[in-house]
PDB file of C-alpha atoms and ligand atoms in Angstrom:
ATOM      1  CA  MET A   1     -89.252  98.598 102.721  1.00 48.00           C
ATOM      2  CA  THR A   2     -88.937  94.954 101.788  1.00 51.00           C
ATOM      3  CA  ARG A   3     -85.664  93.247 100.874  1.00 53.00           C
ATOM      4  CA  ALA A   4     -86.758  92.883  97.273  1.00 57.00           C
ATOM      5  CA  GLU A   5     -86.887  96.644  96.613  1.00 69.00           C
ATOM      6  CA  PRO A   6     -83.138  97.415  96.637  1.00 70.00           C
ATOM      7  CA  GLU A   7     -82.589  94.388  94.382  1.00 77.00           C
ATOM      8  CA  ALA A   8     -85.243  95.656  91.939  1.00 76.00           C
ATOM      9  CA  ASP A   9     -83.719  99.146  91.987  1.00 79.00           C
ATOM     10  CA  GLY A  10     -80.351  97.647  91.258  1.00 79.00           C
ATOM     11  CA  ARG A  11     -81.642  95.683  88.295  1.00 80.00           C
ATOM     12  CA  MET A  12     -83.438  98.786  86.954  1.00 80.00           C
ATOM     13  CA  GLY A  13     -80.246 100.802  87.311  1.00 79.00           C
ATOM     14  CA  GLU A  14     -78.300  98.168  85.359  1.00 82.00           C
ATOM     15  CA  ALA A  15     -80.935  98.075  82.664  1.00 82.00           C
ATOM     16  CA  LEU A  16     -80.904 101.872  82.303  1.00 78.00           C
ATOM     17  CA  SER A  17     -77.151 101.936  82.211  1.00 77.00           C
ATOM     18  CA  ALA A  18     -77.156  99.232  79.514  1.00 79.00           C
ATOM     19  CA  LEU A  19     -79.743 101.213  77.560  1.00 76.00           C
ATOM     20  CA  LEU A  20     -77.658 104.405  77.720  1.00 70.00           C
ATOM     21  CA  ASP A  21     -74.613 102.442  76.656  1.00 64.00           C
ATOM     22  CA  TRP A  22     -76.578 101.014  73.698  1.00 65.00           C
ATOM     23  CA  TYR A  23     -77.734 104.539  72.716  1.00 60.00           C
ATOM     24  CA  ALA A  24     -74.155 105.786  72.835  1.00 53.00           C
ATOM     25  CA  ARG A  25     -72.950 102.914  70.647  1.00 53.00           C
ATOM     26  CA  ALA A  26     -75.743 103.666  68.197  1.00 52.00           C
ATOM     27  CA  GLY A  27     -74.477 107.236  67.976  1.00 47.00           C
ATOM     28  CA  ILE A  28     -77.173 108.880  70.090  1.00 54.00           C
ATOM     29  CA  SER A  29     -75.197 111.242  72.279  1.00 49.00           C
ATOM     30  CA  THR A  30     -77.633 114.053  73.069  1.00 53.00           C
ATOM     31  CA  PHE A  31     -81.181 114.147  74.349  1.00 58.00           C
ATOM     32  CA  ALA A  32     -83.821 115.943  72.361  1.00 62.00           C
ATOM     33  CA  ARG A  33     -85.572 117.249  75.524  1.00 66.00           C
ATOM     34  CA  GLU A  34     -84.685 118.061  79.070  1.00 64.00           C
ATOM     35  CA  ALA A  35     -87.515 115.975  80.508  1.00 71.00           C
ATOM     36  CA  PRO A  36     -87.949 112.314  79.585  1.00 72.00           C
ATOM     37  CA  ARG A  37     -90.981 111.308  77.625  1.00 75.00           C
ATOM     38  CA  ASP A  38     -93.029 108.363  78.745  1.00 78.00           C
ATOM     39  CA  ARG A  39     -93.984 106.683  75.491  1.00 78.00           C
ATOM     40  CA  PHE A  40     -95.828 103.881  77.276  1.00 82.00           C
ATOM     41  CA  ALA A  41     -98.101 106.397  78.980  1.00 83.00           C
ATOM     42  CA  GLU A  42     -98.640 108.133  75.625  1.00 80.00           C
ATOM     43  CA  THR A  43     -99.689 104.882  74.008  1.00 83.00           C
ATOM     44  CA  GLU A  44    -102.050 104.058  76.847  1.00 84.00           C
ATOM     45  CA  ALA A  45    -103.516 107.561  76.684  1.00 85.00           C
ATOM     46  CA  GLU A  46    -104.011 107.259  72.977  1.00 83.00           C
ATOM     47  CA  THR A  47    -105.686 103.880  73.286  1.00 82.00           C
ATOM     48  CA  GLU A  48    -107.998 105.283  75.929  1.00 85.00           C
ATOM     49  CA  ARG A  49    -108.791 108.324  73.825  1.00 84.00           C
ATOM     50  CA  ARG A  50    -109.622 106.150  70.812  1.00 81.00           C
ATOM     51  CA  ARG A  51    -111.851 103.958  72.952  1.00 81.00           C
ATOM     52  CA  ALA A  52    -113.722 107.011  74.238  1.00 83.00           C
ATOM     53  CA  GLY A  53    -113.834 108.506  70.750  1.00 76.00           C
ATOM     54  CA  ARG A  54    -112.484 111.785  72.123  1.00 66.00           C
ATOM     55  CA  PRO A  55    -110.212 114.194  70.304  1.00 57.00           C
ATOM     56  CA  ALA A  56    -106.744 114.688  71.731  1.00 53.00           C
ATOM     57  CA  ALA A  57    -106.441 118.422  72.018  1.00 51.00           C
ATOM     58  CA  GLY A  58    -108.244 120.066  74.922  1.00 46.00           C
ATOM     59  CA  GLY A  59    -109.760 116.805  76.156  1.00 45.00           C
ATOM     60  CA  PRO A  60    -109.640 115.804  79.788  1.00 45.00           C
ATOM     61  CA  ALA A  61    -106.508 114.012  80.935  1.00 46.00           C
ATOM     62  CA  PRO A  62    -106.984 110.309  80.242  1.00 44.00           C
ATOM     63  CA  ALA A  63    -107.249 108.136  83.314  1.00 42.00           C
ATOM     64  CA  ALA A  64    -104.189 106.095  82.373  1.00 42.00           C
ATOM     65  CA  THR A  65    -101.954 109.144  82.591  1.00 41.00           C
ATOM     66  CA  GLN A  66    -103.160 110.197  86.074  1.00 40.00           C
ATOM     67  CA  GLY A  67    -100.167 110.385  88.350  1.00 40.00           C
ATOM     68  CA  ALA A  68     -97.673 110.114  85.480  1.00 44.00           C
ATOM     69  CA  ALA A  69     -95.343 112.956  84.629  1.00 44.00           C
ATOM     70  CA  PRO A  70     -97.258 115.723  82.850  1.00 46.00           C
ATOM     71  CA  LEU A  71     -97.318 114.996  79.143  1.00 50.00           C
ATOM     72  CA  ALA A  72     -97.793 117.225  76.196  1.00 50.00           C
ATOM     73  CA  ALA A  73    -101.181 116.399  74.678  1.00 51.00           C
ATOM     74  CA  PRO A  74    -100.389 113.417  72.441  1.00 54.00           C
ATOM     75  CA  ALA A  75    -100.661 114.177  68.814  1.00 58.00           C
ATOM     76  CA  ASP A  76    -103.670 112.629  67.108  1.00 61.00           C
ATOM     77  CA  ARG A  77    -102.137 110.069  64.759  1.00 68.00           C
ATOM     78  CA  ARG A  78    -105.348 109.409  62.969  1.00 73.00           C
ATOM     79  CA  PRO A  79    -105.039 110.597  59.392  1.00 71.00           C
ATOM     80  CA  ALA A  80    -106.698 113.926  58.802  1.00 77.00           C
ATOM     81  CA  PRO A  81    -109.908 113.554  56.830  1.00 75.00           C
ATOM     82  CA  LEU A  82    -109.292 113.836  53.111  1.00 74.00           C
ATOM     83  CA  PRO A  83    -110.480 117.009  51.417  1.00 74.00           C
ATOM     84  CA  PRO A  84    -113.532 116.424  49.256  1.00 72.00           C
ATOM     85  CA  ARG A  85    -112.546 115.050  45.858  1.00 65.00           C
ATOM     86  CA  PRO A  86    -113.002 117.358  42.915  1.00 62.00           C
ATOM     87  CA  ALA A  87    -115.616 116.030  40.548  1.00 62.00           C
ATOM     88  CA  ALA A  88    -113.937 113.554  38.159  1.00 52.00           C
ATOM     89  CA  PRO A  89    -113.431 115.176  34.762  1.00 46.00           C
ATOM     90  CA  ALA A  90    -115.661 113.693  32.141  1.00 48.00           C
ATOM     91  CA  ILE A  91    -113.367 111.306  30.222  1.00 45.00           C
ATOM     92  CA  ALA A  92    -113.807 111.839  26.553  1.00 56.00           C
ATOM     93  CA  LEU A  93    -114.049 108.243  25.402  1.00 71.00           C
ATOM     94  CA  ARG A  94    -113.706 108.206  21.687  1.00 82.00           C
ATOM     95  CA  SER A  95    -115.118 105.441  19.581  1.00 86.00           C
ATOM     96  CA  ASP A  96    -112.842 103.549  17.203  1.00 85.00           C
ATOM     97  CA  GLU A  97    -114.552 105.371  14.338  1.00 87.00           C
ATOM     98  CA  ALA A  98    -113.934 108.765  15.978  1.00 90.00           C
ATOM     99  CA  LEU A  99    -110.267 107.875  16.455  1.00 92.00           C
ATOM    100  CA  ALA A 100    -109.927 106.756  12.853  1.00 90.00           C
ATOM    101  CA  ALA A 101    -111.640 109.981  11.710  1.00 93.00           C
ATOM    102  CA  GLU A 102    -109.195 112.044  13.746  1.00 95.00           C
ATOM    103  CA  ALA A 103    -106.279 110.022  12.337  1.00 97.00           C
ATOM    104  CA  ARG A 104    -107.566 110.593   8.787  1.00 97.00           C
ATOM    105  CA  GLU A 105    -107.875 114.326   9.412  1.00 97.00           C
ATOM    106  CA  GLN A 106    -104.370 114.574  10.861  1.00 97.00           C
ATOM    107  CA  ALA A 107    -102.667 112.327   8.302  1.00 98.00           C
ATOM    108  CA  ALA A 108    -104.240 114.245   5.410  1.00 97.00           C
ATOM    109  CA  LYS A 109    -102.539 117.442   6.628  1.00 98.00           C
ATOM    110  CA  ALA A 110     -99.052 116.035   5.997  1.00 98.00           C
ATOM    111  CA  GLY A 111     -97.394 117.359   2.872  1.00 98.00           C
ATOM    112  CA  SER A 112     -94.115 115.533   3.523  1.00 98.00           C
ATOM    113  CA  LEU A 113     -92.796 112.565   5.465  1.00 98.00           C
ATOM    114  CA  ALA A 114     -91.271 114.903   8.049  1.00 98.00           C
ATOM    115  CA  GLU A 115     -94.677 116.527   8.598  1.00 98.00           C
ATOM    116  CA  LEU A 116     -96.338 113.126   8.811  1.00 98.00           C
ATOM    117  CA  GLN A 117     -93.844 112.042  11.454  1.00 98.00           C
ATOM    118  CA  THR A 118     -94.559 115.165  13.512  1.00 98.00           C
ATOM    119  CA  LEU A 119     -98.323 114.696  13.216  1.00 98.00           C
ATOM    120  CA  LEU A 120     -97.999 111.063  14.230  1.00 98.00           C
ATOM    121  CA  ALA A 121     -95.850 111.981  17.230  1.00 98.00           C
ATOM    122  CA  GLU A 122     -98.613 114.376  18.351  1.00 97.00           C
ATOM    123  CA  PHE A 123    -101.433 111.883  17.776  1.00 97.00           C
ATOM    124  CA  THR A 124    -102.898 110.565  21.034  1.00 95.00           C
ATOM    125  CA  GLY A 125    -105.563 108.251  19.621  1.00 95.00           C
ATOM    126  CA  CYS A 126    -103.573 105.005  19.912  1.00 96.00           C
ATOM    127  CA  GLY A 127    -103.040 103.597  23.386  1.00 95.00           C
ATOM    128  CA  LEU A 128     -99.765 101.911  22.385  1.00 97.00           C
ATOM    129  CA  LYS A 129     -98.067 105.278  22.599  1.00 97.00           C
ATOM    130  CA  ALA A 130     -98.407 105.223  26.394  1.00 96.00           C
ATOM    131  CA  THR A 131     -96.193 102.180  26.880  1.00 96.00           C
ATOM    132  CA  ALA A 132     -93.695 102.593  24.046  1.00 98.00           C
ATOM    133  CA  LYS A 133     -90.361 104.311  24.521  1.00 97.00           C
ATOM    134  CA  ASN A 134     -90.096 105.770  21.044  1.00 98.00           C
ATOM    135  CA  LEU A 135     -92.085 106.441  17.929  1.00 98.00           C
ATOM    136  CA  VAL A 136     -90.897 104.118  15.150  1.00 98.00           C
ATOM    137  CA  PHE A 137     -91.890 105.994  12.043  1.00 98.00           C
ATOM    138  CA  GLY A 138     -90.002 104.387   9.176  1.00 98.00           C
ATOM    139  CA  ASN A 139     -86.689 104.431   7.379  1.00 98.00           C
ATOM    140  CA  GLY A 140     -85.053 103.929   4.018  1.00 98.00           C
ATOM    141  CA  SER A 141     -85.432 105.826   0.775  1.00 98.00           C
ATOM    142  CA  GLU A 142     -88.193 108.465   0.715  1.00 98.00           C
ATOM    143  CA  THR A 143     -88.680 107.849  -3.002  1.00 98.00           C
ATOM    144  CA  ALA A 144     -88.336 104.059  -3.006  1.00 98.00           C
ATOM    145  CA  ASP A 145     -89.766 101.851  -5.761  1.00 98.00           C
ATOM    146  CA  LEU A 146     -90.453  99.183  -3.157  1.00 98.00           C
ATOM    147  CA  MET A 147     -92.139  99.804   0.173  1.00 98.00           C
ATOM    148  CA  LEU A 148     -92.534  97.205   2.945  1.00 98.00           C
ATOM    149  CA  VAL A 149     -95.092  97.434   5.741  1.00 98.00           C
ATOM    150  CA  GLY A 150     -94.348  95.201   8.722  1.00 98.00           C
ATOM    151  CA  GLU A 151     -96.384  94.442  11.790  1.00 98.00           C
ATOM    152  CA  ALA A 152     -95.160  96.432  14.784  1.00 98.00           C
ATOM    153  CA  PRO A 153     -91.887  97.506  16.354  1.00 98.00           C
ATOM    154  CA  GLY A 154     -90.293  95.050  18.754  1.00 98.00           C
ATOM    155  CA  ARG A 155     -88.002  95.744  21.678  1.00 97.00           C
ATOM    156  CA  ASP A 156     -84.918  96.640  19.600  1.00 98.00           C
ATOM    157  CA  GLU A 157     -86.948  98.880  17.298  1.00 98.00           C
ATOM    158  CA  ASP A 158     -88.611 100.602  20.268  1.00 98.00           C
ATOM    159  CA  LEU A 159     -85.213 101.388  21.778  1.00 98.00           C
ATOM    160  CA  ALA A 160     -83.693 102.531  18.476  1.00 98.00           C
ATOM    161  CA  GLY A 161     -86.769 104.347  17.113  1.00 98.00           C
ATOM    162  CA  GLU A 162     -86.148 102.560  13.770  1.00 98.00           C
ATOM    163  CA  PRO A 163     -88.042  99.694  12.135  1.00 98.00           C
ATOM    164  CA  PHE A 164     -86.543  96.244  11.562  1.00 98.00           C
ATOM    165  CA  VAL A 165     -83.221  96.650  13.323  1.00 97.00           C
ATOM    166  CA  GLY A 166     -83.353  93.475  15.472  1.00 96.00           C
ATOM    167  CA  ARG A 167     -83.071  89.801  14.443  1.00 97.00           C
ATOM    168  CA  SER A 168     -86.024  90.036  12.050  1.00 97.00           C
ATOM    169  CA  GLY A 169     -84.480  93.113  10.516  1.00 98.00           C
ATOM    170  CA  ARG A 170     -81.195  91.334   9.887  1.00 98.00           C
ATOM    171  CA  LEU A 171     -83.028  88.472   8.195  1.00 98.00           C
ATOM    172  CA  LEU A 172     -85.036  90.981   6.162  1.00 98.00           C
ATOM    173  CA  ASP A 173     -81.789  92.579   4.974  1.00 98.00           C
ATOM    174  CA  ARG A 174     -80.510  89.161   3.867  1.00 98.00           C
ATOM    175  CA  MET A 175     -83.801  88.369   2.119  1.00 98.00           C
ATOM    176  CA  LEU A 176     -83.656  91.627   0.179  1.00 98.00           C
ATOM    177  CA  GLY A 177     -79.978  91.105  -0.562  1.00 98.00           C
ATOM    178  CA  SER A 178     -80.690  87.649  -1.986  1.00 97.00           C
ATOM    179  CA  VAL A 179     -82.550  89.281  -4.878  1.00 97.00           C
ATOM    180  CA  GLY A 180     -80.110  92.168  -5.284  1.00 97.00           C
ATOM    181  CA  LEU A 181     -81.999  94.776  -3.233  1.00 98.00           C
ATOM    182  CA  LYS A 182     -80.325  97.035  -0.719  1.00 98.00           C
ATOM    183  CA  ARG A 183     -82.165  97.831   2.476  1.00 97.00           C
ATOM    184  CA  GLU A 184     -81.448 101.569   2.168  1.00 97.00           C
ATOM    185  CA  ASP A 185     -83.102 101.629  -1.271  1.00 98.00           C
ATOM    186  CA  VAL A 186     -86.463 100.403   0.011  1.00 98.00           C
ATOM    187  CA  ARG A 187     -88.869 102.171   2.366  1.00 98.00           C
ATOM    188  CA  VAL A 188     -89.862 100.333   5.547  1.00 98.00           C
ATOM    189  CA  THR A 189     -92.612 101.072   8.047  1.00 98.00           C
ATOM    190  CA  ASN A 190     -95.126  99.172  10.220  1.00 98.00           C
ATOM    191  CA  THR A 191     -98.888  99.028  10.673  1.00 98.00           C
ATOM    192  CA  VAL A 192     -98.468 100.633  14.113  1.00 98.00           C
ATOM    193  CA  PRO A 193     -95.586 102.945  14.973  1.00 98.00           C
ATOM    194  CA  TRP A 194     -95.401 102.055  18.664  1.00 98.00           C
ATOM    195  CA  ARG A 195     -94.290  98.774  20.223  1.00 98.00           C
ATOM    196  CA  PRO A 196     -97.198  96.778  21.689  1.00 98.00           C
ATOM    197  CA  PRO A 197     -96.441  95.795  25.295  1.00 96.00           C
ATOM    198  CA  GLY A 198     -94.681  92.446  25.562  1.00 95.00           C
ATOM    199  CA  ASN A 199     -94.420  92.292  21.748  1.00 95.00           C
ATOM    200  CA  ARG A 200     -98.013  91.173  21.444  1.00 97.00           C
ATOM    201  CA  THR A 201     -99.684  91.365  18.048  1.00 96.00           C
ATOM    202  CA  PRO A 202    -101.348  94.754  17.532  1.00 97.00           C
ATOM    203  CA  THR A 203    -105.117  94.495  17.762  1.00 95.00           C
ATOM    204  CA  PRO A 204    -107.255  95.129  14.658  1.00 94.00           C
ATOM    205  CA  ALA A 205    -108.525  98.306  16.404  1.00 94.00           C
ATOM    206  CA  GLU A 206    -104.949  99.552  16.823  1.00 96.00           C
ATOM    207  CA  THR A 207    -103.969  98.853  13.212  1.00 96.00           C
ATOM    208  CA  GLU A 208    -107.227 100.483  12.004  1.00 95.00           C
ATOM    209  CA  THR A 209    -106.628 103.601  14.090  1.00 96.00           C
ATOM    210  CA  CYS A 210    -103.123 104.000  12.694  1.00 97.00           C
ATOM    211  CA  LEU A 211    -104.097 103.036   9.131  1.00 97.00           C
ATOM    212  CA  PRO A 212    -104.615 106.608   7.826  1.00 98.00           C
ATOM    213  CA  PHE A 213    -101.013 107.410   8.802  1.00 98.00           C
ATOM    214  CA  THR A 214     -99.742 104.239   7.109  1.00 98.00           C
ATOM    215  CA  LEU A 215    -101.722 105.033   3.942  1.00 98.00           C
ATOM    216  CA  ARG A 216    -100.463 108.624   3.878  1.00 98.00           C
ATOM    217  CA  HIS A 217     -96.934 107.273   4.358  1.00 98.00           C
ATOM    218  CA  ILE A 218     -97.422 105.118   1.244  1.00 98.00           C
ATOM    219  CA  GLU A 219     -98.908 108.049  -0.690  1.00 98.00           C
ATOM    220  CA  LEU A 220     -95.960 110.291   0.144  1.00 98.00           C
ATOM    221  CA  VAL A 221     -93.353 107.675  -0.834  1.00 98.00           C
ATOM    222  CA  ASN A 222     -95.408 106.714  -3.896  1.00 98.00           C
ATOM    223  CA  PRO A 223     -93.755 103.294  -4.432  1.00 98.00           C
ATOM    224  CA  ARG A 224     -94.267 101.181  -7.544  1.00 98.00           C
ATOM    225  CA  ILE A 225     -94.766  98.078  -5.418  1.00 98.00           C
ATOM    226  CA  LEU A 226     -95.945  97.419  -1.893  1.00 98.00           C
ATOM    227  CA  VAL A 227     -95.222  94.348   0.257  1.00 98.00           C
ATOM    228  CA  CYS A 228     -97.174  93.482   3.416  1.00 98.00           C
ATOM    229  CA  LEU A 229     -94.953  91.572   5.805  1.00 98.00           C
ATOM    230  CA  GLY A 230     -97.042  89.212   7.918  1.00 98.00           C
ATOM    231  CA  SER A 231    -100.680  88.783   8.745  1.00 97.00           C
ATOM    232  CA  PRO A 232    -101.713  92.040  10.522  1.00 97.00           C
ATOM    233  CA  SER A 233    -100.214  94.096   7.712  1.00 98.00           C
ATOM    234  CA  ALA A 234    -101.828  91.969   4.974  1.00 98.00           C
ATOM    235  CA  LYS A 235    -105.221  92.015   6.677  1.00 97.00           C
ATOM    236  CA  VAL A 236    -105.397  95.741   7.271  1.00 97.00           C
ATOM    237  CA  LEU A 237    -103.950  96.831   3.923  1.00 98.00           C
ATOM    238  CA  LEU A 238    -105.615  94.242   1.704  1.00 98.00           C
ATOM    239  CA  ARG A 239    -108.888  94.481   3.691  1.00 97.00           C
ATOM    240  CA  SER A 240    -108.961  90.714   3.975  1.00 97.00           C
ATOM    241  CA  GLU A 241    -109.787  88.223   6.690  1.00 95.00           C
ATOM    242  CA  GLU A 242    -107.912  85.411   4.952  1.00 97.00           C
ATOM    243  CA  GLY A 243    -104.905  83.850   6.673  1.00 96.00           C
ATOM    244  CA  ILE A 244    -101.399  84.825   5.628  1.00 97.00           C
ATOM    245  CA  MET A 245    -100.765  81.358   4.139  1.00 98.00           C
ATOM    246  CA  ARG A 246    -103.537  81.991   1.614  1.00 97.00           C
ATOM    247  CA  LEU A 247    -102.713  85.664   1.039  1.00 98.00           C
ATOM    248  CA  ARG A 248     -98.947  85.366   0.568  1.00 98.00           C
ATOM    249  CA  GLY A 249     -97.443  85.269  -2.898  1.00 98.00           C
ATOM    250  CA  ARG A 250    -100.599  86.575  -4.641  1.00 98.00           C
ATOM    251  CA  TRP A 251    -100.644  89.905  -6.378  1.00 98.00           C
ATOM    252  CA  ALA A 252    -103.437  92.285  -5.445  1.00 98.00           C
ATOM    253  CA  SER A 253    -103.731  96.019  -5.645  1.00 97.00           C
ATOM    254  CA  ILE A 254    -104.652  98.599  -3.037  1.00 98.00           C
ATOM    255  CA  THR A 255    -106.265 101.951  -3.705  1.00 98.00           C
ATOM    256  CA  LEU A 256    -104.965 104.817  -1.622  1.00 98.00           C
ATOM    257  CA  PRO A 257    -107.117 107.725  -0.347  1.00 97.00           C
ATOM    258  CA  ASN A 258    -105.606 109.937  -3.103  1.00 97.00           C
ATOM    259  CA  GLY A 259    -106.913 107.493  -5.718  1.00 98.00           C
ATOM    260  CA  ALA A 260    -103.554 105.949  -6.656  1.00 98.00           C
ATOM    261  CA  THR A 261    -103.388 102.172  -6.919  1.00 98.00           C
ATOM    262  CA  VAL A 262    -100.342 100.138  -5.935  1.00 98.00           C
ATOM    263  CA  PRO A 263     -99.613  96.495  -6.858  1.00 98.00           C
ATOM    264  CA  THR A 264     -99.304  94.716  -3.522  1.00 98.00           C
ATOM    265  CA  MET A 265     -98.168  91.300  -2.361  1.00 98.00           C
ATOM    266  CA  ALA A 266     -98.206  89.732   1.091  1.00 98.00           C
ATOM    267  CA  MET A 267     -95.163  87.784   2.248  1.00 98.00           C
ATOM    268  CA  LEU A 268     -94.275  85.757   5.311  1.00 98.00           C
ATOM    269  CA  HIS A 269     -92.876  87.839   8.125  1.00 98.00           C
ATOM    270  CA  PRO A 270     -89.129  87.401   8.860  1.00 98.00           C
ATOM    271  CA  ALA A 271     -89.925  86.740  12.546  1.00 98.00           C
ATOM    272  CA  TYR A 272     -92.107  83.811  11.444  1.00 98.00           C
ATOM    273  CA  LEU A 273     -89.325  82.531   9.195  1.00 98.00           C
ATOM    274  CA  LEU A 274     -86.916  82.638  12.134  1.00 98.00           C
ATOM    275  CA  ARG A 275     -89.295  80.355  14.022  1.00 97.00           C
ATOM    276  CA  GLN A 276     -90.164  78.189  11.002  1.00 98.00           C
ATOM    277  CA  PRO A 277     -87.023  78.073   8.811  1.00 98.00           C
ATOM    278  CA  SER A 278     -88.566  75.359   6.627  1.00 97.00           C
ATOM    279  CA  GLN A 279     -90.987  77.997   5.303  1.00 98.00           C
ATOM    280  CA  LYS A 280     -88.127  80.003   3.817  1.00 98.00           C
ATOM    281  CA  ARG A 281     -88.678  78.146   0.545  1.00 98.00           C
ATOM    282  CA  LEU A 282     -92.072  79.933   0.258  1.00 98.00           C
ATOM    283  CA  ALA A 283     -90.416  83.257   1.053  1.00 98.00           C
ATOM    284  CA  TRP A 284     -87.804  82.575  -1.621  1.00 98.00           C
ATOM    285  CA  ARG A 285     -90.545  81.953  -4.179  1.00 98.00           C
ATOM    286  CA  ASP A 286     -92.216  85.248  -3.198  1.00 98.00           C
ATOM    287  CA  LEU A 287     -88.946  87.142  -3.363  1.00 98.00           C
ATOM    288  CA  LEU A 288     -88.374  85.923  -6.916  1.00 98.00           C
ATOM    289  CA  ALA A 289     -91.886  87.039  -7.902  1.00 98.00           C
ATOM    290  CA  LEU A 290     -91.218  90.409  -6.287  1.00 98.00           C
ATOM    291  CA  LYS A 291     -87.932  90.849  -8.123  1.00 98.00           C
ATOM    292  CA  ALA A 292     -89.585  89.927 -11.434  1.00 98.00           C
ATOM    293  CA  LYS A 293     -92.311  92.534 -10.847  1.00 97.00           C
ATOM    294  CA  LEU A 294     -89.734  95.196  -9.968  1.00 97.00           C
ATOM    295  CA  ASP A 295     -87.796  94.398 -13.141  1.00 96.00           C
ATOM    296  CA  GLU A 296     -90.888  94.805 -15.327  1.00 94.00           C
ATOM    297  CA  LYS A 297     -90.804  97.931 -17.443  1.00 76.00           C
ATOM    298  CA  ASP A 298     -93.500 100.489 -16.576  1.00 63.00           C
TER     299      ASP A 298
HETATM  300  N1  LIG B   1     -91.205  93.202  13.268  1.00 96.87           N
HETATM  301  C1  LIG B   1     -91.976  94.084  12.618  1.00 96.87           C
HETATM  302  O1  LIG B   1     -93.040  93.751  12.132  1.00 96.87           O
HETATM  303  N2  LIG B   1     -91.540  95.326  12.527  1.00 96.87           N
HETATM  304  C2  LIG B   1     -90.394  95.748  13.034  1.00 96.87           C
HETATM  305  O2  LIG B   1     -90.073  96.915  12.910  1.00 96.87           O
HETATM  306  C3  LIG B   1     -89.598  94.805  13.712  1.00 96.87           C
HETATM  307  C4  LIG B   1     -90.013  93.532  13.813  1.00 96.87           C
END
């Protein structure tokens, strides 16, 4: 025995004692097994087994563990092979036309606004539904003389499930009030009933898909006058590619699937007016024209 051995034993003893002390402080007060487990030997055995490409169970004892305390066969940590994937279901991709046809079929079934709302809630043809929190169907009088169709719900509308309740909605209320109209007396809806992610503008495909529901909504309310608020609404309802600055303030008429025609005017969207207050003078002009039309005798 050399002089270094007792010194090494002493250092090992101190290290073990320090380790046990550390375990105790960490709250480890009992051992899981009677016999200690040599994790280093396990790791070496596993490395060797991987190198040899041998399975763990039943294999010969790896060389690295020879002479070490007998070990339970180390568990194979390699992930078990995945079961074969079931064949991917054929995804029924529906064309925009097929979606619009389905929307037309569903919307035509509604005999009341409540039924239309239920049918819309069940409709899965518009992808916006997946990211929205709530369906924003519409609000206001169900027999209104004036109906407004906005663009799409924003964050506040998505949370509330009601159209035009945020900043734009408050401006809309003031705009209506300025010509003696109460918000609860008009009917309000949007071209799409679900909030587009990040408040982006709804795509033409999305407004087209939802159009049959919007048209049925108008048919069921049967207003004397319709107003398109903003560009997406004006484009889809007036079937026009012209910009909102050219469309606004001009009277047109739309023909509904049931054959009824409704005098319609496009106006600047309240959200746009919040960003461009100088354009409120155009909105004021349009509001006066709207009020004059409403005051005309049938
Ligand atoms: N803007 C819209 O076009 N519709 C709403 O409901 C809210 C903001």
